[in-house]
Short mmCIF file of N, CA and C in Angstrom, two decimals:
data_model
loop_
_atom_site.label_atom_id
_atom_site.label_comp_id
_atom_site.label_asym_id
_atom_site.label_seq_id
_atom_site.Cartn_x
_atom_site.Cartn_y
_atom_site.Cartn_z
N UNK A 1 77.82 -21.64 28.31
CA UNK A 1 76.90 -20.58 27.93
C UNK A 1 75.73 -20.53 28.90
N UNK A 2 76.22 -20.29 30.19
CA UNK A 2 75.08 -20.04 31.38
C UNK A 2 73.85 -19.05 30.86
N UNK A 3 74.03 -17.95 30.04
CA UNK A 3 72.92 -16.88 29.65
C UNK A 3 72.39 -17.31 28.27
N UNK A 4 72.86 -18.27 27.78
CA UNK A 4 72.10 -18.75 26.29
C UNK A 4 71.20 -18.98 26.33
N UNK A 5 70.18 -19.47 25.07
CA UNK A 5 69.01 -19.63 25.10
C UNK A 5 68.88 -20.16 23.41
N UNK A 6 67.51 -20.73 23.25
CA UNK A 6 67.67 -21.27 21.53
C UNK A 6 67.16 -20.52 20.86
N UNK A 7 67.75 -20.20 20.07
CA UNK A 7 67.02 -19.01 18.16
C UNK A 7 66.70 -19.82 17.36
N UNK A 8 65.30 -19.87 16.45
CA UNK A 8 65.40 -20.58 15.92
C UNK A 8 64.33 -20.00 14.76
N UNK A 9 65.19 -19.76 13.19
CA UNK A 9 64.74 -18.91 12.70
C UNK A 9 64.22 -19.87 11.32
N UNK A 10 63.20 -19.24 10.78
CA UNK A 10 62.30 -20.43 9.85
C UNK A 10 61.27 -20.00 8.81
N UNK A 11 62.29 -20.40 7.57
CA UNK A 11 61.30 -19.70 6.12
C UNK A 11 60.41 -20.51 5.71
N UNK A 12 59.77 -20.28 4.70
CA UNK A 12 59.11 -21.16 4.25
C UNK A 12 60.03 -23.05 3.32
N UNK A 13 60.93 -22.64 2.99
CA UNK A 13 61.89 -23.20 2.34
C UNK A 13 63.14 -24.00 3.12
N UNK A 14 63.12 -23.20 4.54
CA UNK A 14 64.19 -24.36 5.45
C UNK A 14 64.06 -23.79 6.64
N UNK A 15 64.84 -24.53 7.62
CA UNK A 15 64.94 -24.19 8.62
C UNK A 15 66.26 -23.60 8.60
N UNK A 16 66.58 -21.88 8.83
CA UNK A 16 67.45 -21.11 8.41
C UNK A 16 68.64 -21.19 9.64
N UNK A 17 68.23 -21.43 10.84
CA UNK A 17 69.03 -21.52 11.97
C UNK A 17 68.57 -22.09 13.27
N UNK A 18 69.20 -22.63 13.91
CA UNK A 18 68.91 -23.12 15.03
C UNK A 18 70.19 -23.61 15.91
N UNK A 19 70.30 -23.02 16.92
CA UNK A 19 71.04 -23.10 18.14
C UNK A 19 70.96 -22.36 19.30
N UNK A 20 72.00 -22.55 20.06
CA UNK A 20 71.90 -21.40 21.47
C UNK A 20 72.82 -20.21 20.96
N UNK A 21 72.58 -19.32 22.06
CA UNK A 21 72.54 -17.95 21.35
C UNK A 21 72.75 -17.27 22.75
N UNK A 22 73.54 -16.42 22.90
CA UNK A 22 73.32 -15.32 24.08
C UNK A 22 72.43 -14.32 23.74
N UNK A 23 72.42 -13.58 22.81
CA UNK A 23 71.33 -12.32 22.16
C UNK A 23 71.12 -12.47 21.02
N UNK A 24 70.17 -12.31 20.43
CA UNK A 24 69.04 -11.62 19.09
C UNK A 24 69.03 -10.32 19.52
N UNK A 25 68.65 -9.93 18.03
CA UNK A 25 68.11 -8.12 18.21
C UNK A 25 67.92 -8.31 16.54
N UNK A 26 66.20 -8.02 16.82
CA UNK A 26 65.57 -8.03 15.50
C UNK A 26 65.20 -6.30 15.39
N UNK A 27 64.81 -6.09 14.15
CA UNK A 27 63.48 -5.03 14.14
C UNK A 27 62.36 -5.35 13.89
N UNK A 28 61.80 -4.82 14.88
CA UNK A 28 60.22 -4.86 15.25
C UNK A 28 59.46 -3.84 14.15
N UNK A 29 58.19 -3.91 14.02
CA UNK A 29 57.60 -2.36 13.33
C UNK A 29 57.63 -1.08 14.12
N UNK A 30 57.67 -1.80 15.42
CA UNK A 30 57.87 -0.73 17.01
C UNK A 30 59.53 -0.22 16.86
N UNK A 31 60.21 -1.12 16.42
CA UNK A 31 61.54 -0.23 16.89
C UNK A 31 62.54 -1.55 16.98
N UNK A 32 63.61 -1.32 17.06
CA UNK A 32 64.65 -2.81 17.24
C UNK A 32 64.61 -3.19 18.44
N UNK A 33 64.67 -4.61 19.07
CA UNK A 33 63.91 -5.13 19.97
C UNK A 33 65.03 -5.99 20.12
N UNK A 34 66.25 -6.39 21.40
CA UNK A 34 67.55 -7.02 21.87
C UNK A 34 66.74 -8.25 22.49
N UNK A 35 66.89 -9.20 22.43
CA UNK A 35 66.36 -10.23 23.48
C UNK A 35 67.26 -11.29 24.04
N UNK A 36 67.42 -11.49 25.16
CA UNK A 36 68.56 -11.81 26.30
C UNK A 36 67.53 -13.14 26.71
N UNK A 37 68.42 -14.32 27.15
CA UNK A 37 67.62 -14.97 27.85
C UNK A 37 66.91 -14.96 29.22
N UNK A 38 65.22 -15.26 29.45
CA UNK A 38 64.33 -15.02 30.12
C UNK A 38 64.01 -13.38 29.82
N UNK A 39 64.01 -12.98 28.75
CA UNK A 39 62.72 -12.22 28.26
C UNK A 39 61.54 -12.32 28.69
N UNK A 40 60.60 -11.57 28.61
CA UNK A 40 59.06 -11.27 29.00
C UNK A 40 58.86 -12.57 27.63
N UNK A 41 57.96 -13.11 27.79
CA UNK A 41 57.02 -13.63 26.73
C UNK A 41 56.60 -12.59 25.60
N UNK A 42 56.22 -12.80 24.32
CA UNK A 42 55.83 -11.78 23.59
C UNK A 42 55.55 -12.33 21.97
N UNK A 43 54.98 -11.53 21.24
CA UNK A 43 54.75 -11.97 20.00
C UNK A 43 54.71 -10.45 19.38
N UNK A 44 55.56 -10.44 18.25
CA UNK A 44 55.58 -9.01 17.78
C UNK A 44 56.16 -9.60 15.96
N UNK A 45 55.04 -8.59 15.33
CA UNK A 45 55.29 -8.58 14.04
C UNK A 45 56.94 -8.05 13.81
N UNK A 46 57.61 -8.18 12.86
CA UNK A 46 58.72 -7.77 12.50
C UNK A 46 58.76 -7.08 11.00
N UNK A 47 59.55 -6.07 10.98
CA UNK A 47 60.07 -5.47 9.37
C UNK A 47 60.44 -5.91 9.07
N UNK A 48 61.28 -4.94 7.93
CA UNK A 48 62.38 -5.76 6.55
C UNK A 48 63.21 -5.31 7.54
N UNK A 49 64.41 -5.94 8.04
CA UNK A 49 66.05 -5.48 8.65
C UNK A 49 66.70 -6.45 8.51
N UNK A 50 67.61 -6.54 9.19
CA UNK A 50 68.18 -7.20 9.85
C UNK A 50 68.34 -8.05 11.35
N UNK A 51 69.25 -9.42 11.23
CA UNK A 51 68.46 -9.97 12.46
C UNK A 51 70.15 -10.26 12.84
N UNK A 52 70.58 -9.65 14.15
CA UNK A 52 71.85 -9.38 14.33
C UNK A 52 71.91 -10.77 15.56
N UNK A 53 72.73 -11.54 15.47
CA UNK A 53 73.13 -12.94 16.45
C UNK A 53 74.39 -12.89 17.12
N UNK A 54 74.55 -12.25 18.39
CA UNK A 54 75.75 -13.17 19.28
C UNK A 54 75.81 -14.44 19.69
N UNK A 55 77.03 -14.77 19.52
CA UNK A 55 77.08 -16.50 20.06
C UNK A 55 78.51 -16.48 20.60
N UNK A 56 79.00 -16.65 21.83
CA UNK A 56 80.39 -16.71 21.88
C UNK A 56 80.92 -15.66 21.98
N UNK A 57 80.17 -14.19 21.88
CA UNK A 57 81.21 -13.58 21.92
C UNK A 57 81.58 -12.51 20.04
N UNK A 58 80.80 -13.59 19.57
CA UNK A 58 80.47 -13.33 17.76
C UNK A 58 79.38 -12.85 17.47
N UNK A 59 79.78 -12.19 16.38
CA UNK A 59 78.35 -11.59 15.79
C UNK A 59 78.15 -12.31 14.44
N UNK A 60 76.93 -12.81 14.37
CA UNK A 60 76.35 -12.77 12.90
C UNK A 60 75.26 -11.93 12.55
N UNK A 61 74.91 -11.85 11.31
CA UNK A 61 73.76 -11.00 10.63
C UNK A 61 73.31 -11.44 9.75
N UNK A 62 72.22 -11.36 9.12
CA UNK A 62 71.31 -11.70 8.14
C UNK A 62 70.25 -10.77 8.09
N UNK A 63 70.03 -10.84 6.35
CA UNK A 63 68.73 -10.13 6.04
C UNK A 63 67.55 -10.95 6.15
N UNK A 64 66.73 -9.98 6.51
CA UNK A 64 65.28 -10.67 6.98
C UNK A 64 64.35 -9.93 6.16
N UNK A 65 63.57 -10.54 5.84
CA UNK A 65 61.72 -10.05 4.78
C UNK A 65 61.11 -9.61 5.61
N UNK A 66 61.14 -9.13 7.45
CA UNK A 66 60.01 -9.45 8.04
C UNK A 66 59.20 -10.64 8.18
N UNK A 67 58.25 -10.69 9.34
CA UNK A 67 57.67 -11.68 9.46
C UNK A 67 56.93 -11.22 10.93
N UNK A 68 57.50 -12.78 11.61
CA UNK A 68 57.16 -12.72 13.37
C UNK A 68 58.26 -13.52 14.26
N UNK A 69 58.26 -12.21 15.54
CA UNK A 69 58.88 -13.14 16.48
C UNK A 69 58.40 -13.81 17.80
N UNK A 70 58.57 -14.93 17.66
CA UNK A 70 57.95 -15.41 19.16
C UNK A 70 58.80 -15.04 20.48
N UNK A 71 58.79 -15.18 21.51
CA UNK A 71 59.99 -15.13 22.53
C UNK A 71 58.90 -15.67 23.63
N UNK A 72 59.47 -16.67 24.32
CA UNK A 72 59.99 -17.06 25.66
C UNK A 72 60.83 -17.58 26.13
N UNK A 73 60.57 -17.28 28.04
CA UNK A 73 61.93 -17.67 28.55
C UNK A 73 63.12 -17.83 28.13
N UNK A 74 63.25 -19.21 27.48
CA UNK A 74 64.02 -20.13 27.06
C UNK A 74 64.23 -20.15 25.27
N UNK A 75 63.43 -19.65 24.40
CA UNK A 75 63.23 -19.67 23.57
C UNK A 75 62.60 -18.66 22.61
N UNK A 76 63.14 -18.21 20.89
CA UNK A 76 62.97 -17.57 21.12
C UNK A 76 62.63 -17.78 19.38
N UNK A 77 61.56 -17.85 18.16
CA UNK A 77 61.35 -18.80 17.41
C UNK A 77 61.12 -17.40 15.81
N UNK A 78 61.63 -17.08 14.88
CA UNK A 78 61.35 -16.08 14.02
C UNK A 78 61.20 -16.84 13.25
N UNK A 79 60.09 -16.43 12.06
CA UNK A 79 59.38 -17.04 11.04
C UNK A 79 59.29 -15.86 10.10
N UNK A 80 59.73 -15.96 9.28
CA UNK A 80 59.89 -14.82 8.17
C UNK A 80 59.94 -15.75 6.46
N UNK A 81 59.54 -14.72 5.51
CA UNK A 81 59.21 -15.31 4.17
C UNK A 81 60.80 -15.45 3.61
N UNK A 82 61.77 -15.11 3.77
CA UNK A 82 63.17 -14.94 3.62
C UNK A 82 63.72 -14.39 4.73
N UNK A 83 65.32 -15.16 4.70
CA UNK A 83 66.17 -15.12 5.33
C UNK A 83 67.63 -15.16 4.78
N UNK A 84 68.42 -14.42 4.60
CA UNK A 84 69.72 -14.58 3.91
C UNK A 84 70.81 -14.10 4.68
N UNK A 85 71.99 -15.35 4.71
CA UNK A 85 73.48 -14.56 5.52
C UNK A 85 74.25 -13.80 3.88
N UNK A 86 74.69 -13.02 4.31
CA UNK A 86 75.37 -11.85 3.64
C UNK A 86 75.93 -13.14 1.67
N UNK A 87 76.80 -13.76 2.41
CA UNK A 87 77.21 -14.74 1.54
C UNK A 87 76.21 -15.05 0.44
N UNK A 88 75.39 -15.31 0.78
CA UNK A 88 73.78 -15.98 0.00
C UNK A 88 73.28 -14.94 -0.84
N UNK A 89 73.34 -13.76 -1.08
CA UNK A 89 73.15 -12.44 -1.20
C UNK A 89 73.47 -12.15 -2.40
N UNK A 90 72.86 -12.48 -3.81
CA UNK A 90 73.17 -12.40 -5.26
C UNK A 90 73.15 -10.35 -4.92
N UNK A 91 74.22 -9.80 -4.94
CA UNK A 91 74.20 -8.33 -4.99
C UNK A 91 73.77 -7.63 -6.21
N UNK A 92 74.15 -8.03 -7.11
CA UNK A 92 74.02 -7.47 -8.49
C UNK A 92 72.04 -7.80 -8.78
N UNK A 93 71.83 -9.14 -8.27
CA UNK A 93 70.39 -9.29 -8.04
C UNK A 93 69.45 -8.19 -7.40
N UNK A 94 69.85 -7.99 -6.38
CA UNK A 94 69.27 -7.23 -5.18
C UNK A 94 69.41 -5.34 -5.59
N UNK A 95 70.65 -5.06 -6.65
CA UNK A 95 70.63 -3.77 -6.95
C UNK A 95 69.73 -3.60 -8.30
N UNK A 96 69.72 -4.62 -8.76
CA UNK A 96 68.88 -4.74 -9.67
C UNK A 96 67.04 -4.41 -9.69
N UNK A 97 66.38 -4.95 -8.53
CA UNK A 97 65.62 -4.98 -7.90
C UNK A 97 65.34 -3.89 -6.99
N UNK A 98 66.34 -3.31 -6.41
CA UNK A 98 66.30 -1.44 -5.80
C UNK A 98 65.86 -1.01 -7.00
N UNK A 99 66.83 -0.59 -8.32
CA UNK A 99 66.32 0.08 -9.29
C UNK A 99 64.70 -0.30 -9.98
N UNK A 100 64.59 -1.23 -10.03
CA UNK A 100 63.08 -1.18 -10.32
C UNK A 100 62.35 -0.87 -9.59
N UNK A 101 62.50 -1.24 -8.65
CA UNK A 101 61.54 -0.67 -7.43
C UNK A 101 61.35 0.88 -7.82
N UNK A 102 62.57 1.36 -7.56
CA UNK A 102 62.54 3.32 -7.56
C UNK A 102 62.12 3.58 -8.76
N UNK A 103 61.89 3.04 -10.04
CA UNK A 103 61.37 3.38 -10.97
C UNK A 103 59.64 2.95 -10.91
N UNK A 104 59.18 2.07 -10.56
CA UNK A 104 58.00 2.09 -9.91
C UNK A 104 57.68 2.73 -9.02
N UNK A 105 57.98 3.33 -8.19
CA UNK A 105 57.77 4.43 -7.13
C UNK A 105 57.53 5.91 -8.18
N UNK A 106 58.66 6.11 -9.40
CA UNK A 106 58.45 7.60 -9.86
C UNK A 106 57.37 7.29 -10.78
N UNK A 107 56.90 6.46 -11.21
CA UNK A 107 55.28 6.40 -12.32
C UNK A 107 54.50 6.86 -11.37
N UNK A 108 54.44 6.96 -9.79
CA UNK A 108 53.14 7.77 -9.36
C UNK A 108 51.97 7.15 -9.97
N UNK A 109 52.26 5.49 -9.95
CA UNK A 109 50.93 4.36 -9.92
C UNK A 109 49.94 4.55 -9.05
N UNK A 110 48.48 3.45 -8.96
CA UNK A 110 47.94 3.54 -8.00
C UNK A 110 48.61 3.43 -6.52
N UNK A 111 48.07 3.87 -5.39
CA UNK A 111 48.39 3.45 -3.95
C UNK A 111 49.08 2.19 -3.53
N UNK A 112 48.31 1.10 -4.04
CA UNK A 112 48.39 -0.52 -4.10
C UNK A 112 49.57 -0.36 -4.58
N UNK A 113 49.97 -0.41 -5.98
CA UNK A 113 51.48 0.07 -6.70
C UNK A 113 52.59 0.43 -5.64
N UNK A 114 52.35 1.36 -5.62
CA UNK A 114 53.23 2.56 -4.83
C UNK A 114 53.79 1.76 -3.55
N UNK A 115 52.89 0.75 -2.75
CA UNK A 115 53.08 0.42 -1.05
C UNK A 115 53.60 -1.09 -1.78
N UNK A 116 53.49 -1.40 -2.70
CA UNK A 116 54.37 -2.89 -3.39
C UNK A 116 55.72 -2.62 -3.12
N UNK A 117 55.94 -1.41 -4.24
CA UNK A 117 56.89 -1.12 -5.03
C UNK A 117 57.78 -0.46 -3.75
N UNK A 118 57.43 0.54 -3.12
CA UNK A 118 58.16 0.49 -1.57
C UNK A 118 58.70 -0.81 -0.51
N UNK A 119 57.71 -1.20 -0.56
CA UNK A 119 57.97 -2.67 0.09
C UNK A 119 59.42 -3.51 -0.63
N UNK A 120 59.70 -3.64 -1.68
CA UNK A 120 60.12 -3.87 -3.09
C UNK A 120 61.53 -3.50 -2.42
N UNK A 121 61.62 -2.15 -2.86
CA UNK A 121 62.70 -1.23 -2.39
C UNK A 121 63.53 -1.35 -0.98
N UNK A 122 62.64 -1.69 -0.01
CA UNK A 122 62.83 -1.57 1.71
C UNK A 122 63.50 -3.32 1.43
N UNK A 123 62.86 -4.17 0.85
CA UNK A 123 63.66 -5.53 0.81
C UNK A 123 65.03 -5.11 0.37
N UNK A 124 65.01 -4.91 -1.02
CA UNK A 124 66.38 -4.95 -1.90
C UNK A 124 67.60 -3.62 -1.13
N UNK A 125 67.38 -3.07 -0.76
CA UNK A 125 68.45 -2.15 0.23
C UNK A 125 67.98 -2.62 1.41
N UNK A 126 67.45 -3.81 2.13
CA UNK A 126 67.99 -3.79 3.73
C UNK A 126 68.92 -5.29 3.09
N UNK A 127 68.78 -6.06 2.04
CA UNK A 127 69.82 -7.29 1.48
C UNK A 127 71.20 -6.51 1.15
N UNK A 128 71.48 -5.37 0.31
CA UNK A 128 72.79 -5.03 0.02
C UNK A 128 73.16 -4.29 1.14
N UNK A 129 72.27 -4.00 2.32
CA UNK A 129 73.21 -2.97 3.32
C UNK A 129 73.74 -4.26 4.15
N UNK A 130 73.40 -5.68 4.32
CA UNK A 130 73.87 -6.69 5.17
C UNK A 130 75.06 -7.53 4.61
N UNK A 131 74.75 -7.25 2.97
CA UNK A 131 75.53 -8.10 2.07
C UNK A 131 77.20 -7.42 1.97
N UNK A 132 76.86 -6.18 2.50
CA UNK A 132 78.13 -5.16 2.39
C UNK A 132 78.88 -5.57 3.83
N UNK A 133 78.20 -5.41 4.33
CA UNK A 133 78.93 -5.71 6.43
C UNK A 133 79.41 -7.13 5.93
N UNK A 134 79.27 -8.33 5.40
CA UNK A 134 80.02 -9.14 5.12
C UNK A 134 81.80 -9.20 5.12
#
């Protein structure tokens, strides 16, 4: 793996992954962001998405809470409040949790409410759209 480089992704609760890697491609708040080894240096907040991994030739995926990604050269370090591979992914949980959300969104609560309860929503459908690609 001459073009690899190490990912190394990290919740509060474990260390979710760590190895070499030919590409990442997270989403950024800017936009989805591919990173190859010897990248520019950088530090960029991240959304709710997905965090897509070649290795070999393979793809993996996982849902991500947002967070941050580090990147250099050689390395390349995401820290997020959750992290889940598709498998891990209680579905019936996560649709459960869409629907409340969207029912907090139609009470037309305060602002504060409203940017929760979105937030809420943007978690629980970016977990069942990763849990489905499984």
């Amino acid at each position: 793996m001459a073009s690899a480089f190490q990912l190394e992704i990290v919740t509060p609760d474990r260390k979710f992954y760590e190895d070499e890697v030919d590409m990442v491609v997270v989403r950024t708040t800017a936009g989805d962001l591919g990173i190859l080894k010897n990248h520019m240096s950088l530090v960029s907040p991240l959304a709710v998405g997905a965090i897509k991994i070649k290795k070999n030739g393979e793809y993996l995926e996982a849902a991500c809470a947002g967070g941050f990604v580090q990147v250099r050269q050689d390395k390349a370090t995401i820290i997020t409040d959750s992290a889940e591979w598709p498998a891990e992914i209680d579905v019936e949980r996560a649709k459960k949790a869409a629907e409340r959300a969207e029912d907090r969104l139609k009470t037309k609560s305060s602002e504060i409410d409203m940017i929760r309860a979105q937030a809420a929503l943007d978690r629980a459908l970016n977990r069942l759209r990763v849990a489905r690609r499984d």
